[in-house]
PDB file of C-alpha atoms and ligand atoms in Angstrom:
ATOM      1  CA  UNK I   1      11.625 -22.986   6.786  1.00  0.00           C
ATOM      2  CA  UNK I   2      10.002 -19.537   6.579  1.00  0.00           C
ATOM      3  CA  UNK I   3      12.117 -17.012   4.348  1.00  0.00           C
ATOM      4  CA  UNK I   4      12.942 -13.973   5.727  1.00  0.00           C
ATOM      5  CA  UNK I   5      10.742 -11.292   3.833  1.00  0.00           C
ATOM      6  CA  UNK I   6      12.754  -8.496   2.494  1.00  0.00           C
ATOM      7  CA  UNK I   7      11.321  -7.283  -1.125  1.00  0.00           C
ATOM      8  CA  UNK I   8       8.543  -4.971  -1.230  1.00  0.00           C
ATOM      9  CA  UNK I   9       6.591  -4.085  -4.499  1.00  0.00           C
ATOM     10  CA  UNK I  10       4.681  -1.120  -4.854  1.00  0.00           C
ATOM     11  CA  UNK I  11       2.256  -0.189  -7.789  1.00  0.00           C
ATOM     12  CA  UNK I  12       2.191   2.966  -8.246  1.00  0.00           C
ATOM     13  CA  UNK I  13       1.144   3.207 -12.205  1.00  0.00           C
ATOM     14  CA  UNK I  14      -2.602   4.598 -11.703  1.00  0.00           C
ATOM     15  CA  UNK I  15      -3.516   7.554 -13.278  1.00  0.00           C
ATOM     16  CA  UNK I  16      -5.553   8.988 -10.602  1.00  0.00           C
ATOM     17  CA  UNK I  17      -8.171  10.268 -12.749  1.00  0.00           C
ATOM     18  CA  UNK I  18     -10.427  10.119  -9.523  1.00  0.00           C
ATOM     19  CA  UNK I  19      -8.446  13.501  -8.148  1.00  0.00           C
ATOM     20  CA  UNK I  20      -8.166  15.227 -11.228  1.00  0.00           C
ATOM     21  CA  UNK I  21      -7.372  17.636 -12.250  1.00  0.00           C
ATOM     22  CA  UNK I  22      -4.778  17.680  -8.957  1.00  0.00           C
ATOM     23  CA  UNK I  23      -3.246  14.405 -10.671  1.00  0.00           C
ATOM     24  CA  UNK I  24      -2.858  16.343 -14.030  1.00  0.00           C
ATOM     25  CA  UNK I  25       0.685  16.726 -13.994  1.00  0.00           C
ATOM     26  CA  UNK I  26       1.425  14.918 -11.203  1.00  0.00           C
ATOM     27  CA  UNK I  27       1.384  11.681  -8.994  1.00  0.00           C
ATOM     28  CA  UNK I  28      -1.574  10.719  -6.936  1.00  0.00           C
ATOM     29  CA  UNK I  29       0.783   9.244  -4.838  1.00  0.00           C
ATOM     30  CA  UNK I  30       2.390  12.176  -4.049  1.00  0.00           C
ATOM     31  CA  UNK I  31      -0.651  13.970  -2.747  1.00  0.00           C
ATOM     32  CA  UNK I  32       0.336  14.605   1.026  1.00  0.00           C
ATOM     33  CA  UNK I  33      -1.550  14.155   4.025  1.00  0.00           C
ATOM     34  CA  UNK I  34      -0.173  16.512   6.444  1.00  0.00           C
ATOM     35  CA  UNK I  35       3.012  17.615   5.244  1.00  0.00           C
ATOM     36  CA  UNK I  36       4.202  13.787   3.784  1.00  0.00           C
ATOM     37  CA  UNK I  37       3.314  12.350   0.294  1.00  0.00           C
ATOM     38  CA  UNK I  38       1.588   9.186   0.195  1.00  0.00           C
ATOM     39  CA  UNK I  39       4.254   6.974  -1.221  1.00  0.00           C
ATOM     40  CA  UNK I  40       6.514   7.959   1.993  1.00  0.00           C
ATOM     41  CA  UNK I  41       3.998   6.929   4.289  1.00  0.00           C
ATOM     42  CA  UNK I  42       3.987   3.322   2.642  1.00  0.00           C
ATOM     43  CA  UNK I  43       8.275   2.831   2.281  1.00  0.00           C
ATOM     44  CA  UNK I  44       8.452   4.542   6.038  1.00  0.00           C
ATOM     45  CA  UNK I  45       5.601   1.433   7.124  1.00  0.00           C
ATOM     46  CA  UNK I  46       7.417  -1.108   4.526  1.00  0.00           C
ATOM     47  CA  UNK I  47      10.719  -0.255   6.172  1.00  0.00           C
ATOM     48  CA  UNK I  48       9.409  -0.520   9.777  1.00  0.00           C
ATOM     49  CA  UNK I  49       8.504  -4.165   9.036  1.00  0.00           C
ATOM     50  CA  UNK I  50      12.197  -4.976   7.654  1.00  0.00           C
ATOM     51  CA  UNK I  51      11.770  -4.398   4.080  1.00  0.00           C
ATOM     52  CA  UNK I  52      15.109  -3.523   2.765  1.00  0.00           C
ATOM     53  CA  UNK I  53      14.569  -3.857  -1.504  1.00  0.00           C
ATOM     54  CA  UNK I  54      11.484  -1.994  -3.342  1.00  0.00           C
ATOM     55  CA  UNK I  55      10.181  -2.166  -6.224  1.00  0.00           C
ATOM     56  CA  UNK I  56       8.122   0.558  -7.532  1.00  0.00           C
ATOM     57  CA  UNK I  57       5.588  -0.244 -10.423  1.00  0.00           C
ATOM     58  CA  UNK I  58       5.589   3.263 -12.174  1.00  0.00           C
ATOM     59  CA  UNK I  59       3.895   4.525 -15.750  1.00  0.00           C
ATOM     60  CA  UNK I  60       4.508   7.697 -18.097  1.00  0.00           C
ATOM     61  CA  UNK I  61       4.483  10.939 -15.785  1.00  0.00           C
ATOM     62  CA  UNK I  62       5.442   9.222 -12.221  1.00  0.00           C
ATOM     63  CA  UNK I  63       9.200  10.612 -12.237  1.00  0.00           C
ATOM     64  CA  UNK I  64       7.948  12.917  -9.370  1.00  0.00           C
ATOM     65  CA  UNK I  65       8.109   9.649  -7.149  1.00  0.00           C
ATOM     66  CA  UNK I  66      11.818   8.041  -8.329  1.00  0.00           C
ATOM     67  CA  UNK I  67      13.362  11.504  -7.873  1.00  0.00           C
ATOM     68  CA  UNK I  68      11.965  12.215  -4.411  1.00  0.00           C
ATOM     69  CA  UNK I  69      13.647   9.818  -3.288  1.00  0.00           C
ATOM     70  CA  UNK I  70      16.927  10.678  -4.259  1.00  0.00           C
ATOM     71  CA  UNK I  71      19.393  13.473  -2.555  1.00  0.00           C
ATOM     72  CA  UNK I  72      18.269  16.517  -3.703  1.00  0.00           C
ATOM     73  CA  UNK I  73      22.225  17.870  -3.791  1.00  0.00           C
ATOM     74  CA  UNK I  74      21.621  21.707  -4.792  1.00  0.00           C
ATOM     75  CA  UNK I  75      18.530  22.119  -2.590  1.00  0.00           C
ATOM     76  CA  UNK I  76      20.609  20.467   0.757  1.00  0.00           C
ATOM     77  CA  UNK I  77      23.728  22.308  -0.498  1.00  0.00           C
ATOM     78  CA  UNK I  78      21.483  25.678  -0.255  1.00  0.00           C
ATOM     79  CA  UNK I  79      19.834  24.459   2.912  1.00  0.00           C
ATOM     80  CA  UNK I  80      23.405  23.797   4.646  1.00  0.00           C
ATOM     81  CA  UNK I  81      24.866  27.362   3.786  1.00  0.00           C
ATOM     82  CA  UNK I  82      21.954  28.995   5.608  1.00  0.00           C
ATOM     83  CA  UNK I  83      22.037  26.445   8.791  1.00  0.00           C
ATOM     84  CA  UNK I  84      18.469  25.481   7.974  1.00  0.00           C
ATOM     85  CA  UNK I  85      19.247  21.656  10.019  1.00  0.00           C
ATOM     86  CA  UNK I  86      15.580  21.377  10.899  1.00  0.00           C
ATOM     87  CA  UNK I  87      14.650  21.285   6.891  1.00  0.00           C
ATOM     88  CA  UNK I  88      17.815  19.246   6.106  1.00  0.00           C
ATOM     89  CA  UNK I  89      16.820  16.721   8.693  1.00  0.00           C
ATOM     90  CA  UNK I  90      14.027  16.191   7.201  1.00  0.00           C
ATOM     91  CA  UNK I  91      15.193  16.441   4.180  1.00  0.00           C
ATOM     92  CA  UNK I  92      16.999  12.992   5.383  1.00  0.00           C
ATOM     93  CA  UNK I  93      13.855  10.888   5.883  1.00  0.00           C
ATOM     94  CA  UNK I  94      13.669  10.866   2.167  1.00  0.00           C
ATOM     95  CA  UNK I  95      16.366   9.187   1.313  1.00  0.00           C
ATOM     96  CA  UNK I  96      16.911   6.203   0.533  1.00  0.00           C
ATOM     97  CA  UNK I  97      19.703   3.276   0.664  1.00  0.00           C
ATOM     98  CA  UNK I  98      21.759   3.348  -2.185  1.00  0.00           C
ATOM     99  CA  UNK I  99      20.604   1.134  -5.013  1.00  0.00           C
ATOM    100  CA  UNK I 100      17.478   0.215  -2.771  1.00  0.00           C
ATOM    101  CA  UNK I 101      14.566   1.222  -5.420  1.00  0.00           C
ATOM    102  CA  UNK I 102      14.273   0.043  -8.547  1.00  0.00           C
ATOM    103  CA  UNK I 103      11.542   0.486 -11.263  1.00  0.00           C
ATOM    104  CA  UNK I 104       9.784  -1.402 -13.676  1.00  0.00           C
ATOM    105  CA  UNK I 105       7.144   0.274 -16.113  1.00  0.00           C
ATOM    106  CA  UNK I 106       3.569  -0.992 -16.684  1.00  0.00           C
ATOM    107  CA  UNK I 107       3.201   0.136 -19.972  1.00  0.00           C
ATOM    108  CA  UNK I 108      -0.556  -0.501 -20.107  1.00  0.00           C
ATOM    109  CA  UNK I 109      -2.931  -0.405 -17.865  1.00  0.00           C
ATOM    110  CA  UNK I 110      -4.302  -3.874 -17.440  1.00  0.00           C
ATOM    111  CA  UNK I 111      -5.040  -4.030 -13.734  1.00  0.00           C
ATOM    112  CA  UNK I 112      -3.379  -4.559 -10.373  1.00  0.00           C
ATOM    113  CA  UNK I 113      -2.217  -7.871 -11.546  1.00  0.00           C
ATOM    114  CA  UNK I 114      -0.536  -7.274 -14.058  1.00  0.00           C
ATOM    115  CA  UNK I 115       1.275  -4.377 -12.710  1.00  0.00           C
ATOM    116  CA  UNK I 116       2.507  -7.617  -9.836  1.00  0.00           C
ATOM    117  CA  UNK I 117       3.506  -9.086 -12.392  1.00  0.00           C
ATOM    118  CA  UNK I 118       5.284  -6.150 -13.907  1.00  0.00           C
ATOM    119  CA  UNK I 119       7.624  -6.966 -10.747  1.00  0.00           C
ATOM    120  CA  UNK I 120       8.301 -10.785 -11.461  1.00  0.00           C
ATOM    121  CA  UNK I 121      12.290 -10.407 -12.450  1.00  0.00           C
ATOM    122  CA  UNK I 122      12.567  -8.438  -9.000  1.00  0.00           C
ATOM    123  CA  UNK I 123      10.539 -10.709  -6.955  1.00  0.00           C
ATOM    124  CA  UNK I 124      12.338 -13.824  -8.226  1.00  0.00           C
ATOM    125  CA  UNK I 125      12.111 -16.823  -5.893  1.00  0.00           C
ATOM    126  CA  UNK I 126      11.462 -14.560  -2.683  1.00  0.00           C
ATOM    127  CA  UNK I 127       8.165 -13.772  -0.869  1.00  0.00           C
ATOM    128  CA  UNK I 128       7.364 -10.564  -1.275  1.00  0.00           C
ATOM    129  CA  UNK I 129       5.000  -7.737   0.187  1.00  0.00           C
ATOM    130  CA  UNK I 130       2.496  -5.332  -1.908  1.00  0.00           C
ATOM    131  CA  UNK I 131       1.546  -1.537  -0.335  1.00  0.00           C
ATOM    132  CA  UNK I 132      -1.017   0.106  -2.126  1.00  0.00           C
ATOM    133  CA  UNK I 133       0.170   3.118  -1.361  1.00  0.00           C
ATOM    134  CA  UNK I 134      -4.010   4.649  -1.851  1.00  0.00           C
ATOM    135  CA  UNK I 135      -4.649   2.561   1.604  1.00  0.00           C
ATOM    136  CA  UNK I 136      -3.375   4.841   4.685  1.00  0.00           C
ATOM    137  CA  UNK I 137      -3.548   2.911   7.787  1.00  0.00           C
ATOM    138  CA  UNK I 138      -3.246   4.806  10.921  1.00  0.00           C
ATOM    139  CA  UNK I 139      -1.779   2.200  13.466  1.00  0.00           C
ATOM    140  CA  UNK I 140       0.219   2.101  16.609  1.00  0.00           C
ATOM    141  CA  UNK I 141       2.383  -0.831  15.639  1.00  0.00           C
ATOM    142  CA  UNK I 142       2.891  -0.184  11.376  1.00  0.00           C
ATOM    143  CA  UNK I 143       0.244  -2.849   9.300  1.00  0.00           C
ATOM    144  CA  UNK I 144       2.667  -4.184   7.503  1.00  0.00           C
ATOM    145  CA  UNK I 145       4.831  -5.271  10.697  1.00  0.00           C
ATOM    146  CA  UNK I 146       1.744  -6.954  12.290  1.00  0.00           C
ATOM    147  CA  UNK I 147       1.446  -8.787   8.985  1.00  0.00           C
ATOM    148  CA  UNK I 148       5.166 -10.020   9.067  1.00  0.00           C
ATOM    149  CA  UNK I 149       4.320 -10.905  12.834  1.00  0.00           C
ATOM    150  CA  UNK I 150       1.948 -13.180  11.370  1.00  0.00           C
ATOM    151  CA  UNK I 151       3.766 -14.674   8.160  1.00  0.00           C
ATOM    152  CA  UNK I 152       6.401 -16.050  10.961  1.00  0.00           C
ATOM    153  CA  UNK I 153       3.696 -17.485  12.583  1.00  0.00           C
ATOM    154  CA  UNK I 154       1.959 -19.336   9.489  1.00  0.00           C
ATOM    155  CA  UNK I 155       4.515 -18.965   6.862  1.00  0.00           C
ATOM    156  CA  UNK I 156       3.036 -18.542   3.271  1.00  0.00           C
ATOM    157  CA  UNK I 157      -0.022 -15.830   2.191  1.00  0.00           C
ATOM    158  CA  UNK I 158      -1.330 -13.065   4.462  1.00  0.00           C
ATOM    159  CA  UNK I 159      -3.473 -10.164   3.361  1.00  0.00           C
ATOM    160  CA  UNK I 160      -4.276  -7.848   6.075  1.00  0.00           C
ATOM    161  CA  UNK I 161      -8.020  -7.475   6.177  1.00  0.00           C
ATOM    162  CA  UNK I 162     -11.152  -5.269   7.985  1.00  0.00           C
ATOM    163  CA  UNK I 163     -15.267  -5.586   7.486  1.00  0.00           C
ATOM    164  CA  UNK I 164     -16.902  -3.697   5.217  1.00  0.00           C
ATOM    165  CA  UNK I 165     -20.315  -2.793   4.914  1.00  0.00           C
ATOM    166  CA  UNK I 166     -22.003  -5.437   3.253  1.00  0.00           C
ATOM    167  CA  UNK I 167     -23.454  -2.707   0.617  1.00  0.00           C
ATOM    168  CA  UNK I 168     -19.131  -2.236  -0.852  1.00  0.00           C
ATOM    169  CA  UNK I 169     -18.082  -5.487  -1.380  1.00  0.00           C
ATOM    170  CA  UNK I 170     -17.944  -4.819  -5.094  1.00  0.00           C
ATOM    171  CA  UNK I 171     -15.485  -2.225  -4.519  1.00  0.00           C
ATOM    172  CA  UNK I 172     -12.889  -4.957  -2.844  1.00  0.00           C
ATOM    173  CA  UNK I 173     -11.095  -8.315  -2.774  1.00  0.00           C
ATOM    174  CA  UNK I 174     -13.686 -10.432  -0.478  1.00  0.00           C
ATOM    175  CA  UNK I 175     -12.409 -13.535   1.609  1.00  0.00           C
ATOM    176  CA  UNK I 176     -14.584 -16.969   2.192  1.00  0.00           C
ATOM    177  CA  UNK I 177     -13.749 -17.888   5.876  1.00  0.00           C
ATOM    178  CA  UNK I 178     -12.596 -20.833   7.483  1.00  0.00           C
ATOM    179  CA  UNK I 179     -11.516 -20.720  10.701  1.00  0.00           C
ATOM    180  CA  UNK I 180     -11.284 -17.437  12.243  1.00  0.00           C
ATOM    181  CA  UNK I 181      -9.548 -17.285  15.602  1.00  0.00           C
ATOM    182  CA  UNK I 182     -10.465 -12.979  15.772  1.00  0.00           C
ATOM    183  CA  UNK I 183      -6.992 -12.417  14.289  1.00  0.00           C
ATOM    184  CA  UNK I 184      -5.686 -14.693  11.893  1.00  0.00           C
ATOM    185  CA  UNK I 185      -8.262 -16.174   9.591  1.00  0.00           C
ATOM    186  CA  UNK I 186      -7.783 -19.352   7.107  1.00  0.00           C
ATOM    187  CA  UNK I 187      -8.578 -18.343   3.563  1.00  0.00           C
ATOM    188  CA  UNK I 188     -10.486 -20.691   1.367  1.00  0.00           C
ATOM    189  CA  UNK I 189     -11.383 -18.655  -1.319  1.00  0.00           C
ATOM    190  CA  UNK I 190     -11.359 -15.202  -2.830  1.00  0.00           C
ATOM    191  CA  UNK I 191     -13.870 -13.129  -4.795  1.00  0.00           C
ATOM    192  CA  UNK I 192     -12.991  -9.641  -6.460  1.00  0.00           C
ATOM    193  CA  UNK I 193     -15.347  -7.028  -5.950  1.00  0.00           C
ATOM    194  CA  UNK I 194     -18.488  -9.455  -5.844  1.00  0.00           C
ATOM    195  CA  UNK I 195     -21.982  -7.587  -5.423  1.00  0.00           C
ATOM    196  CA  UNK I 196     -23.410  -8.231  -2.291  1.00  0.00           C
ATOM    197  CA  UNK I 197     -25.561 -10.806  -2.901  1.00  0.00           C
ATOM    198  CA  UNK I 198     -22.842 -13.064  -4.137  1.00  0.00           C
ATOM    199  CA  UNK I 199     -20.472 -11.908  -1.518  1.00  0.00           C
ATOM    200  CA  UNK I 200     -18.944 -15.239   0.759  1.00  0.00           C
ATOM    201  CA  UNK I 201     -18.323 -12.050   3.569  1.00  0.00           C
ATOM    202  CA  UNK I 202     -17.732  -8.636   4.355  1.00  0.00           C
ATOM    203  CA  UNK I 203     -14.249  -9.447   5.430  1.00  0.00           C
ATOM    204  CA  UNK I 204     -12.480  -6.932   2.902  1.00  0.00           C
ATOM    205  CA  UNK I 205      -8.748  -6.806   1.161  1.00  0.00           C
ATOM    206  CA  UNK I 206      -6.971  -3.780   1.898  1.00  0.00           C
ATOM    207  CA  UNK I 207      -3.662  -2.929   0.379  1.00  0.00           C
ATOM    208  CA  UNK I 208      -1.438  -4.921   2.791  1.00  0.00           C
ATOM    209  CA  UNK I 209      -0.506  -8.511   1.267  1.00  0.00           C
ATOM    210  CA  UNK I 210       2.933 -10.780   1.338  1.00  0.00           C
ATOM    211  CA  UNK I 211       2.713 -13.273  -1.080  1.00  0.00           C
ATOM    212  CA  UNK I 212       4.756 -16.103  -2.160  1.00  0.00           C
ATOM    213  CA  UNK I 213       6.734 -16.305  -5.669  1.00  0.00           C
ATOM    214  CA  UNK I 214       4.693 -18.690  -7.306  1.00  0.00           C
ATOM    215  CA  UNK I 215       1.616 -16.444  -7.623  1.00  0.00           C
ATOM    216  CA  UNK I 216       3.617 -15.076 -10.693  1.00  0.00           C
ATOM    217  CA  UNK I 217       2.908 -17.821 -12.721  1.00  0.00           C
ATOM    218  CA  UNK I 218      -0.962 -18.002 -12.461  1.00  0.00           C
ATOM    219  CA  UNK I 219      -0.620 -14.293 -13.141  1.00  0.00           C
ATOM    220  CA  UNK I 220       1.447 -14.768 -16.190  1.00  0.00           C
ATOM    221  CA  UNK I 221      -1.554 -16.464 -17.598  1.00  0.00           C
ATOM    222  CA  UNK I 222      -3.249 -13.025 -17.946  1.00  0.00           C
ATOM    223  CA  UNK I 223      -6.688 -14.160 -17.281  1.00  0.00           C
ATOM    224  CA  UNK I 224      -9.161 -11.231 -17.026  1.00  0.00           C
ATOM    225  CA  UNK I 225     -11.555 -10.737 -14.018  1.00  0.00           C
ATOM    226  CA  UNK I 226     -13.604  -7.928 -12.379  1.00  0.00           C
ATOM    227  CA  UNK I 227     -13.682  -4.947 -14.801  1.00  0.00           C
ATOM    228  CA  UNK I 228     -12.161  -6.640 -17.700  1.00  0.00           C
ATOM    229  CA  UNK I 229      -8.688  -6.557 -15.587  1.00  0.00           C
ATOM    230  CA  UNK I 230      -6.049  -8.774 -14.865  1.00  0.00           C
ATOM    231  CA  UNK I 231      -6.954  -9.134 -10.998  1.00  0.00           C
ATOM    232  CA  UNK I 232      -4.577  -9.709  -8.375  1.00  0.00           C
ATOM    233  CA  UNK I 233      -6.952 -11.420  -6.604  1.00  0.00           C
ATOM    234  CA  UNK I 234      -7.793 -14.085  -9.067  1.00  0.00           C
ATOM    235  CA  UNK I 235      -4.278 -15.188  -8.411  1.00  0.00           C
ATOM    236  CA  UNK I 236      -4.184 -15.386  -5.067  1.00  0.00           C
ATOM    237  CA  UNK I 237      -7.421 -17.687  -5.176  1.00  0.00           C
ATOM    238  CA  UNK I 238      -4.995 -20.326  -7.372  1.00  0.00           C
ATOM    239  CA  UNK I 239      -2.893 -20.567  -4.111  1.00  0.00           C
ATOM    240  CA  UNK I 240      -5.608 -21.664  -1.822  1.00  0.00           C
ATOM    241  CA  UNK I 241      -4.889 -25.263  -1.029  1.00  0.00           C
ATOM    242  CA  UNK I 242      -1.439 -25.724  -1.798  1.00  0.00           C
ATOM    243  CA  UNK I 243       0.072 -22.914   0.331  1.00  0.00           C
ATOM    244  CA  UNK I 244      -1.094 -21.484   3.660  1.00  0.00           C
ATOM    245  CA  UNK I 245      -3.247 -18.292   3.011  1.00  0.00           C
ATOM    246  CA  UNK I 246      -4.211 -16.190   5.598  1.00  0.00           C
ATOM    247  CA  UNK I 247      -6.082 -12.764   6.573  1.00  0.00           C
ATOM    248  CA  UNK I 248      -5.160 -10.902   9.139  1.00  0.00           C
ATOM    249  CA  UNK I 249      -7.667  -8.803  11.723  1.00  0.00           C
ATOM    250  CA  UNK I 250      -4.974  -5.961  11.735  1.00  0.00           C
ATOM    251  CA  UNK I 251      -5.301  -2.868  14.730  1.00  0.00           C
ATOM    252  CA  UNK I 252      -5.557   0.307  12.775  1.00  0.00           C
ATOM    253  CA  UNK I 253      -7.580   2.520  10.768  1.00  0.00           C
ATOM    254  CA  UNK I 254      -7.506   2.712   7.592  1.00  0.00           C
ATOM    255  CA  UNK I 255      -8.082   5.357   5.017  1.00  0.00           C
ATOM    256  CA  UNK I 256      -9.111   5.290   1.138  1.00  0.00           C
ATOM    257  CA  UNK I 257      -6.849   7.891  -0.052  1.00  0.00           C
ATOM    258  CA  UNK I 258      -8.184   7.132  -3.680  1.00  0.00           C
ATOM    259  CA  UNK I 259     -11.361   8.462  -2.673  1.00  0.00           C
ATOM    260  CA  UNK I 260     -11.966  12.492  -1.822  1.00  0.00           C
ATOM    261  CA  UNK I 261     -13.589  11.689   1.327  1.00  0.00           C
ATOM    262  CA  UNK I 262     -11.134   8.981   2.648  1.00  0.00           C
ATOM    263  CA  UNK I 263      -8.316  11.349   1.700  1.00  0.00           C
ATOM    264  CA  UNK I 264      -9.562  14.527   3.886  1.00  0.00           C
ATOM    265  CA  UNK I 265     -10.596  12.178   6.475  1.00  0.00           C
ATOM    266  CA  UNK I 266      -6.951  11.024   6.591  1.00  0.00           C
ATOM    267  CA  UNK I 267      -5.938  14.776   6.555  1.00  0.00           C
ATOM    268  CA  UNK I 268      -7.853  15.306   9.709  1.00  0.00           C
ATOM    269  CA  UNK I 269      -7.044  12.149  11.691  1.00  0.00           C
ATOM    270  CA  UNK I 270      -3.353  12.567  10.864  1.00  0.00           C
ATOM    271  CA  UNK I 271      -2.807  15.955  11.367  1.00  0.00           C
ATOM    272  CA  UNK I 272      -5.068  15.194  14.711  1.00  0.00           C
ATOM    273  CA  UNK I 273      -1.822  12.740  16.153  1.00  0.00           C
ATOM    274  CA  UNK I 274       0.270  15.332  15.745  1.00  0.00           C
ATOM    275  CA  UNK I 275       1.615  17.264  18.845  1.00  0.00           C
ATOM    276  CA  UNK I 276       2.677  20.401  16.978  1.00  0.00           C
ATOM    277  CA  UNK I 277      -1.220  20.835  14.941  1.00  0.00           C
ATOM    278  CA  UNK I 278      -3.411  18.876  17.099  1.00  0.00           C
ATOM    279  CA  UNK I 279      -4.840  21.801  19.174  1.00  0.00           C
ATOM    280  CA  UNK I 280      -5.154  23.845  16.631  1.00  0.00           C
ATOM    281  CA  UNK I 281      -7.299  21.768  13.925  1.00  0.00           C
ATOM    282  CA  UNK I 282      -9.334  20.611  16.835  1.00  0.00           C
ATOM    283  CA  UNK I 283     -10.089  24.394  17.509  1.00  0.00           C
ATOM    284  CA  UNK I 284     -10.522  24.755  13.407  1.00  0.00           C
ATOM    285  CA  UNK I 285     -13.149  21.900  13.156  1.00  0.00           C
ATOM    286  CA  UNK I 286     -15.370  23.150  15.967  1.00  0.00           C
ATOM    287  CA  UNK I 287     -15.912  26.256  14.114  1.00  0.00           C
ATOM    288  CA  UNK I 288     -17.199  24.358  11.191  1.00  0.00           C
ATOM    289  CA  UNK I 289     -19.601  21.759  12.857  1.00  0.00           C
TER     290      UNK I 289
HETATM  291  C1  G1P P   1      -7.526  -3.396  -5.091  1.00  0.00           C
HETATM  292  C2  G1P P   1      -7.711  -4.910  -5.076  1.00  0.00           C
HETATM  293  C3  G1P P   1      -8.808  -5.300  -4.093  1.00  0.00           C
HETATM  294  C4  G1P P   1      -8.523  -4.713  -2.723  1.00  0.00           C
HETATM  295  C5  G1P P   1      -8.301  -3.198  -2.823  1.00  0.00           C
HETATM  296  C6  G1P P   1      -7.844  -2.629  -1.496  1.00  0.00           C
HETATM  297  O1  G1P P   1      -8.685  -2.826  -5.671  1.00  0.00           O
HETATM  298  O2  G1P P   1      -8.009  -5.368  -6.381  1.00  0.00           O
HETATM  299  O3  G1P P   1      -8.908  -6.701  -4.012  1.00  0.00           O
HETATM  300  O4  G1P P   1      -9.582  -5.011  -1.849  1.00  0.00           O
HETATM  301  O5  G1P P   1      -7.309  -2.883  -3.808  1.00  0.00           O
HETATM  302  O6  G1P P   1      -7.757  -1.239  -1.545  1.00  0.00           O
HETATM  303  P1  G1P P   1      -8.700  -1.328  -6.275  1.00  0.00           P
HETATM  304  O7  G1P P   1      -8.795  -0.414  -5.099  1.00  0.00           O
HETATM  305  O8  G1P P   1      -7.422  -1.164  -7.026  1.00  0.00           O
HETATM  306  O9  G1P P   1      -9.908  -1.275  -7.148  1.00  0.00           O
END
């Protein structure tokens, strides 16, 4: 029987030296794109696909992200005696179920994996899905639902999953294919961030996964990888072979919002969708190109 999934863990611990000195004193993940912080983006898409508990894997100077989501009493309070409802309202699409977020600390920075594992006494027994909230994925349907669509249809591991140029697969998680019907692809092993010439594919990890407990314990053993890190990745490879693991060909673009250029791409194709700016930043970019 396929568990329902209903945990989502986010890590959120990086220190975002790659947009300082914006991420001096605060969060990368709440740099906004548009008018939204990143880390709403991923619990508004984690929430669309049914996620109801989250986990957020913070470090020393990420309170910015637990108190955003909390009711901000004396700013609504202030907001309510001048009528302001359109602020207030959305004011409201920040907050969150009571006792819905918790947070564990990664106290050192030893790599995506061990910031998962960070998460274990929250994940428990239950599958679980990872946002990295640095991955922005423009999509009609959310990527995380189209990745639940396809856990019910495989049960065990799905990582959602585009091709890269063959020149950055040491920047990502790379899959070896076996079948591949276009959408759903069997994974039979995993690479992180090979160079090129030792790269099974271009078929690419992005930030999307739902994963089963038991990758906990292979992370517990703390083996280091790529970068002298405790890789994610590395973990999920142990799986292959005794659970399903599958990527997933999801519709939707996707935006490195670790990355300067990826993040004022996003700024543009985001604030493009929106019927209140569209006009006008389409007028703004054709006076500078
Ligand atoms: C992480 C993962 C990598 C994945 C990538 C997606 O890398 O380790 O497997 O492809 O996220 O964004 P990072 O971006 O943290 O270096």
């Amino acid at each position: 029987m396929i568990k329902k999934l209903r945990k989502g863990v986010l890590p959120v611990a990086g220190l975002g030296t790659r947009f300082l000195p914006a991420t001096k004193a605060t969060a990368k993940e709440m740099l906004p794109v548009v008018d939204k912080p990143l880390i709403q983006y991923a619990i508004e898409e984690a929430r669309a696909a049914g996620i109801e508990q989250f986990c957020m894997v913070t470090g020393r100077g990420k309170t910015a992200l637990v108190e955003y989501f909390d009711v901000a009493y004396e700013l609504e309070h202030t907001l309510r005696e001048r009528d302001k409802t359109e602020a207030l309202a959305i004011l409201a699409t920040t907050h969150s179920e009571p006792g819905s977020i918790t947070t564990v600390r990664q106290q050192v920075p030893l790599g995506l994996g061990h910031a998962i594992w960070c998460a274990r006494a929250f994940i428990g027994d239950d599958p679980f899905a990872i946002l990295l909230p640095d991955d922005l994925i423009l999509a009609d349907q959310p990527c995380l639902a189209q990745l639940v669509e396809g856990y019910y249809e495989t049960g065990g591991n799905i990582v959602a999953v585009t091709e890269v140029p063959r020149e950055q697969t040491n920047r990502y998680g790379i899959l070896k294919v076996g079948h591949d019907d276009g959408r759903l692809i069997e994974v039979t092993g995993l690479v992180e961030k090979p160079e090129p010439k030792d790269a099974p594919s271009n078929l690419s990890i992005i930030g999307r996964y739902i994963l089963m407990p038991e990758v906990i314990k292979y992370l517990a053993l703390m083996d280091r990888g790529a970068g002298g890190e405790v890789q994610l990745t590395d973990a999920m490879a142990k799986l292959i072979g005794q659970q399903p693991f599958h990527g997933m060909r999801y519709k939707g673009r996707r935006f490195d919002c670790g990355d300067k250029i990826g993040y004022l791409e996003a700024q543009v194709a985001f604030a493009l969708k929106r019927s209140d700016l569209a006009d006008a930043v389409r007028a703004i970019l054709k006076n500078y190109v």
